[in-house]
Amino acid sequence: VALDADTGELAWHYQHISNDQLDHDWAFERQIMNLRIDGVMRKAVITGGKLAIFEALDAATGEYLFSFDLDMQNVVTEIDSRSGRKTINPAAIPELDQVISQYSMPGICPDWLGARNMQATSYNPDTKMLYIPISDTCLDDNTGERWQKYPDDSTKGSWGIIKAVNLQTQEVIWEQRQTGPQSSANLTTDAGLLFIGSTDRWFKALDQATGEVLWERRLDNALNSYPVTYRVDGRQYVAVATNSGGIHTRTMKSAAGITLPVAGATLWVFALPE
């Protein structure tokens, strides 16, 4: 929804997905940016849901502009190009009196935590690049059995992905896989760095243009926070907090076979080169 900041009145609303029985909602950060669409500069609101489908709406009117699917899901089979309305795979939704074990689908992708969740994306307004943290997981959801997350067979044990998307063309420019799912938000800097943090305790600086790892440091616990950058006396710093708490971190590390130290919060601060 969009509200008038002066009056609180509803300006417009848009439903990204209807009849959401699988908890694949669109409840995360929304970034406002200027994009050229069909030759016209538009102020757009960009957001992505758990299915790793990202959508652009006109910030003033809520008009649907475009979608792009990062190919991490088997729930939505079609997206209407004019309205954004989604067609749901009927095999993913049980009918009345149908038990889950009778699904025709072998598994639901992504799992209920989503291909992306509270770990925020980061955007470079100069290059129009959006950097997206992804967890490549599916879910066996059978009646009477303990649910089990598992990676797509093609991952070869690499559950985490960073995807770099050019929002002007909606094309994936590069992607990088890593063993641990990402548990921190992304952070971009003017110098072309992308900072990421994963469940297996790695904090890394990547080249925004290529995805190459330029620097990495293994910390004392999972990076379960939003990194920030700031400047003091002309020197730039990056800070991030670690902690093993939170359902997202606990669930992901169990699925990935990652052992974390005992719970405890630490604030780490690093200085960038002068």
Short mmCIF file of C-alpha atoms in Angstrom, two decimals:
data_model
loop_
_atom_site.label_atom_id
_atom_site.label_comp_id
_atom_site.label_asym_id
_atom_site.label_seq_id
_atom_site.Cartn_x
_atom_site.Cartn_y
_atom_site.Cartn_z
CA VAL A 1 0.00 0.00 0.00
CA ALA A 2 0.98 3.65 -0.50
CA LEU A 3 -0.32 6.26 1.94
CA ASP A 4 -0.48 10.04 1.69
CA ALA A 5 2.17 11.10 4.22
CA ASP A 6 0.23 14.25 5.18
CA THR A 7 -3.23 12.73 5.67
CA GLY A 8 -2.67 8.99 6.07
CA GLU A 9 -5.20 8.32 3.32
CA LEU A 10 -4.71 5.39 0.96
CA ALA A 11 -3.13 6.54 -2.31
CA TRP A 12 -3.00 3.16 -4.03
CA HIS A 13 -2.56 -0.54 -3.36
CA TYR A 14 -1.31 -3.55 -5.29
CA GLN A 15 -1.57 -7.28 -4.52
CA HIS A 16 1.55 -9.14 -5.61
CA ILE A 17 0.12 -12.61 -5.08
CA SER A 18 -3.36 -13.82 -4.15
CA ASN A 19 -4.49 -16.87 -2.17
CA ASP A 20 -1.03 -17.28 -0.65
CA GLN A 21 -1.41 -20.72 0.93
CA LEU A 22 2.33 -21.44 0.87
CA ASP A 23 3.49 -18.33 2.81
CA HIS A 24 5.31 -16.96 -0.23
CA ASP A 25 4.61 -13.32 0.56
CA TRP A 26 6.05 -9.98 -0.61
CA ALA A 27 6.86 -8.45 2.78
CA PHE A 28 10.35 -7.02 2.32
CA GLU A 29 12.15 -3.79 1.49
CA ARG A 30 10.86 -1.54 -1.30
CA GLN A 31 13.36 0.68 -3.06
CA ILE A 32 12.38 3.77 -5.06
CA MET A 33 14.47 4.48 -8.15
CA ASN A 34 14.36 6.20 -11.52
CA LEU A 35 14.31 3.81 -14.50
CA ARG A 36 13.79 4.36 -18.21
CA ILE A 37 10.89 2.12 -19.25
CA ASP A 38 9.70 2.07 -22.87
CA GLY A 39 11.68 5.24 -23.47
CA VAL A 40 10.08 7.15 -20.59
CA MET A 41 11.79 7.92 -17.27
CA ARG A 42 9.63 6.52 -14.48
CA LYS A 43 9.94 6.67 -10.70
CA ALA A 44 9.50 3.01 -9.78
CA VAL A 45 9.12 0.99 -6.59
CA ILE A 46 11.07 -2.28 -6.81
CA THR A 47 10.44 -5.19 -4.47
CA GLY A 48 10.81 -8.97 -4.52
CA GLY A 49 8.94 -11.72 -2.71
CA LYS A 50 9.96 -15.08 -1.32
CA LEU A 51 9.63 -16.63 -4.78
CA ALA A 52 12.50 -14.41 -6.00
CA ILE A 53 10.14 -12.76 -8.44
CA PHE A 54 10.83 -9.02 -8.48
CA GLU A 55 8.32 -6.41 -9.61
CA ALA A 56 8.32 -2.72 -10.48
CA LEU A 57 5.34 -0.44 -9.79
CA ASP A 58 4.88 3.24 -10.59
CA ALA A 59 5.59 5.06 -7.32
CA ALA A 60 2.87 7.66 -7.89
CA THR A 61 0.02 5.47 -9.14
CA GLY A 62 0.83 1.84 -8.31
CA GLU A 63 0.66 0.94 -12.01
CA TYR A 64 2.31 -2.40 -12.77
CA LEU A 65 5.45 -1.89 -14.88
CA PHE A 66 7.33 -5.19 -15.14
CA SER A 67 8.42 -8.41 -13.42
CA PHE A 68 11.47 -10.62 -13.63
CA ASP A 69 11.70 -14.16 -12.27
CA LEU A 70 15.11 -15.33 -11.02
CA ASP A 71 14.19 -18.97 -11.75
CA MET A 72 14.23 -20.19 -8.16
CA GLN A 73 10.61 -21.40 -7.93
CA ASN A 74 8.09 -23.89 -9.34
CA VAL A 75 4.91 -22.35 -7.88
CA VAL A 76 4.08 -19.57 -10.36
CA THR A 77 3.71 -20.82 -13.93
CA GLU A 78 2.80 -17.55 -15.68
CA ILE A 79 2.79 -13.79 -15.05
CA ASP A 80 0.42 -11.56 -17.00
CA SER A 81 2.52 -8.95 -18.80
CA ARG A 82 -0.10 -6.20 -18.39
CA SER A 83 -1.27 -6.66 -14.79
CA GLY A 84 1.36 -8.85 -13.13
CA ARG A 85 -1.34 -11.31 -12.08
CA LYS A 86 0.14 -14.72 -11.42
CA THR A 87 -1.06 -18.18 -12.38
CA ILE A 88 -0.31 -20.68 -9.61
CA ASN A 89 0.71 -24.26 -10.37
CA PRO A 90 -2.38 -26.25 -9.29
CA ALA A 91 -0.17 -29.14 -8.19
CA ALA A 92 1.27 -26.92 -5.44
CA ILE A 93 -2.11 -26.24 -3.79
CA PRO A 94 -4.07 -29.04 -2.07
CA GLU A 95 -7.76 -29.36 -2.78
CA LEU A 96 -10.43 -30.14 -0.17
CA ASP A 97 -9.75 -33.47 1.59
CA GLN A 98 -6.49 -33.95 -0.30
CA VAL A 99 -3.53 -34.93 1.86
CA ILE A 100 -0.18 -33.34 1.10
CA SER A 101 1.48 -36.69 0.43
CA GLN A 102 -0.77 -37.03 -2.65
CA TYR A 103 0.76 -33.96 -4.32
CA SER A 104 1.88 -34.55 -7.87
CA MET A 105 4.85 -32.25 -7.23
CA PRO A 106 7.99 -33.92 -5.83
CA GLY A 107 8.77 -30.78 -3.83
CA ILE A 108 7.93 -27.12 -3.49
CA CYS A 109 10.57 -24.57 -4.45
CA PRO A 110 11.40 -22.44 -2.60
CA ASP A 111 10.69 -23.60 0.96
CA TRP A 112 8.51 -21.52 3.30
CA LEU A 113 11.39 -19.17 4.22
CA GLY A 114 11.71 -18.32 0.56
CA ALA A 115 14.46 -17.99 -2.00
CA ARG A 116 14.87 -14.53 -0.47
CA ASN A 117 13.68 -13.19 2.85
CA MET A 118 14.58 -10.42 5.30
CA GLN A 119 18.16 -10.24 3.98
CA ALA A 120 17.88 -7.00 2.00
CA THR A 121 19.01 -6.34 -1.53
CA SER A 122 21.31 -3.43 -2.37
CA TYR A 123 21.14 -1.05 -5.35
CA ASN A 124 23.69 1.04 -7.21
CA PRO A 125 21.83 4.01 -8.77
CA ASP A 126 24.74 4.82 -11.10
CA THR A 127 24.86 1.41 -12.78
CA LYS A 128 21.18 0.46 -12.22
CA MET A 129 22.40 -2.83 -10.73
CA LEU A 130 20.46 -4.65 -8.00
CA TYR A 131 22.34 -7.21 -5.88
CA ILE A 132 20.10 -9.96 -4.53
CA PRO A 133 20.85 -12.55 -1.79
CA ILE A 134 19.32 -15.94 -2.61
CA SER A 135 18.90 -19.26 -0.77
CA ASP A 136 18.49 -22.17 -3.18
CA THR A 137 16.21 -24.47 -1.19
CA CYS A 138 13.15 -26.60 -1.80
CA LEU A 139 10.83 -28.37 0.62
CA ASP A 140 9.44 -31.87 1.01
CA ASP A 141 6.10 -31.28 2.72
CA ASN A 142 4.45 -34.63 3.42
CA THR A 143 1.61 -35.28 5.84
CA GLY A 144 2.73 -37.05 9.00
CA GLU A 145 6.43 -36.57 8.32
CA ARG A 146 8.96 -34.05 9.54
CA TRP A 147 9.42 -31.39 6.84
CA GLN A 148 12.84 -31.32 5.28
CA LYS A 149 14.63 -28.61 3.35
CA TYR A 150 17.01 -29.62 0.60
CA PRO A 151 18.98 -27.88 -2.15
CA ASP A 152 18.27 -28.14 -5.84
CA ASP A 153 20.28 -31.06 -7.24
CA SER A 154 22.31 -28.71 -9.42
CA THR A 155 23.70 -26.78 -6.43
CA LYS A 156 26.24 -29.47 -5.47
CA GLY A 157 26.03 -28.33 -1.86
CA SER A 158 26.19 -24.60 -2.59
CA TRP A 159 23.02 -23.24 -1.01
CA GLY A 160 23.80 -19.54 -1.20
CA ILE A 161 23.68 -17.35 -4.30
CA ILE A 162 24.28 -13.68 -5.05
CA LYS A 163 22.64 -12.49 -8.27
CA ALA A 164 23.44 -9.16 -9.91
CA VAL A 165 20.58 -7.86 -12.06
CA ASN A 166 20.59 -4.89 -14.43
CA LEU A 167 17.21 -3.28 -13.69
CA GLN A 168 17.27 -1.37 -16.97
CA THR A 169 17.20 -4.66 -18.92
CA GLN A 170 16.09 -7.09 -16.16
CA GLU A 171 19.02 -9.33 -17.08
CA VAL A 172 21.19 -11.31 -14.65
CA ILE A 173 24.72 -10.01 -15.32
CA TRP A 174 26.49 -12.41 -12.99
CA GLU A 175 25.83 -14.80 -10.14
CA GLN A 176 28.07 -16.36 -7.53
CA ARG A 177 27.38 -19.50 -5.54
CA GLN A 178 28.67 -20.17 -2.04
CA THR A 179 28.30 -22.98 0.48
CA GLY A 180 26.36 -21.10 3.15
CA PRO A 181 23.11 -19.28 2.47
CA GLN A 182 23.40 -15.54 2.93
CA SER A 183 22.23 -14.43 6.37
CA SER A 184 23.04 -10.71 6.20
CA ALA A 185 21.76 -7.92 4.00
CA ASN A 186 23.86 -6.70 1.07
CA LEU A 187 25.76 -3.41 1.15
CA THR A 188 27.10 -1.51 -1.88
CA THR A 189 29.62 1.33 -1.76
CA ASP A 190 30.50 4.15 -4.17
CA ALA A 191 33.90 2.54 -4.70
CA GLY A 192 32.29 -0.45 -6.44
CA LEU A 193 32.38 -2.88 -3.52
CA LEU A 194 29.60 -5.26 -2.50
CA PHE A 195 29.69 -6.57 1.09
CA ILE A 196 27.88 -9.83 1.89
CA GLY A 197 27.69 -12.15 4.92
CA SER A 198 26.73 -15.81 5.09
CA THR A 199 25.54 -18.40 7.58
CA ASP A 200 28.93 -20.14 7.58
CA ARG A 201 30.47 -16.97 9.15
CA TRP A 202 32.16 -15.50 6.07
CA PHE A 203 32.13 -11.72 5.52
CA LYS A 204 33.22 -10.84 1.99
CA ALA A 205 33.82 -7.87 -0.28
CA LEU A 206 32.99 -8.52 -3.93
CA ASP A 207 33.60 -6.53 -7.09
CA GLN A 208 30.18 -5.15 -8.06
CA ALA A 209 30.98 -5.45 -11.77
CA THR A 210 32.12 -9.09 -11.83
CA GLY A 211 31.29 -10.79 -8.53
CA GLU A 212 34.97 -11.54 -7.90
CA VAL A 213 35.83 -11.96 -4.21
CA LEU A 214 38.30 -9.19 -3.37
CA TRP A 215 38.54 -9.76 0.40
CA GLU A 216 37.09 -12.17 2.95
CA ARG A 217 37.27 -12.79 6.68
CA ARG A 218 35.71 -15.57 8.73
CA LEU A 219 34.07 -14.11 11.84
CA ASP A 220 33.08 -15.61 15.19
CA ASN A 221 29.45 -16.38 14.31
CA ALA A 222 26.80 -16.09 11.62
CA LEU A 223 26.34 -12.65 10.11
CA ASN A 224 22.75 -12.06 11.12
CA SER A 225 22.41 -8.31 10.58
CA TYR A 226 22.55 -5.40 8.14
CA PRO A 227 26.10 -4.13 7.49
CA VAL A 228 26.56 -0.35 7.48
CA THR A 229 29.27 1.97 6.21
CA TYR A 230 30.32 5.37 7.54
CA ARG A 231 33.21 7.83 7.42
CA VAL A 232 35.26 9.30 10.30
CA ASP A 233 38.07 11.82 9.74
CA GLY A 234 38.19 10.94 6.06
CA ARG A 235 38.48 7.15 6.60
CA GLN A 236 35.64 4.83 5.53
CA TYR A 237 34.56 1.95 7.77
CA VAL A 238 32.21 -1.02 7.47
CA ALA A 239 30.48 -2.48 10.54
CA VAL A 240 28.46 -5.66 10.90
CA ALA A 241 27.04 -7.66 13.84
CA THR A 242 27.23 -11.43 14.29
CA ASN A 243 24.94 -13.67 16.31
CA SER A 244 23.60 -17.21 15.95
CA GLY A 245 20.06 -16.21 16.95
CA GLY A 246 17.00 -15.94 14.72
CA ILE A 247 14.87 -18.61 13.08
CA HIS A 248 16.31 -17.87 9.64
CA THR A 249 19.89 -18.47 10.71
CA ARG A 250 19.07 -21.55 12.80
CA THR A 251 16.99 -23.14 10.05
CA MET A 252 19.46 -22.42 7.28
CA LYS A 253 22.48 -23.65 9.18
CA SER A 254 20.68 -26.89 10.09
CA ALA A 255 19.80 -27.46 6.46
CA ALA A 256 23.28 -26.68 5.22
CA GLY A 257 25.02 -28.83 7.84
CA ILE A 258 26.80 -25.81 9.29
CA THR A 259 27.82 -25.86 12.96
CA LEU A 260 27.75 -22.49 14.70
CA PRO A 261 29.38 -21.50 18.00
CA VAL A 262 27.23 -20.83 21.06
CA ALA A 263 25.02 -17.76 20.86
CA GLY A 264 26.67 -14.43 21.46
CA ALA A 265 26.57 -11.05 19.74
CA THR A 266 29.68 -9.25 18.48
CA LEU A 267 30.09 -5.99 16.57
CA TRP A 268 32.87 -6.10 13.97
CA VAL A 269 34.31 -2.94 12.37
CA PHE A 270 36.72 -2.90 9.42
CA ALA A 271 38.57 0.04 7.86
CA LEU A 272 38.64 0.31 4.09
CA PRO A 273 41.96 1.07 2.37
CA GLU A 274 42.87 4.74 2.25
#
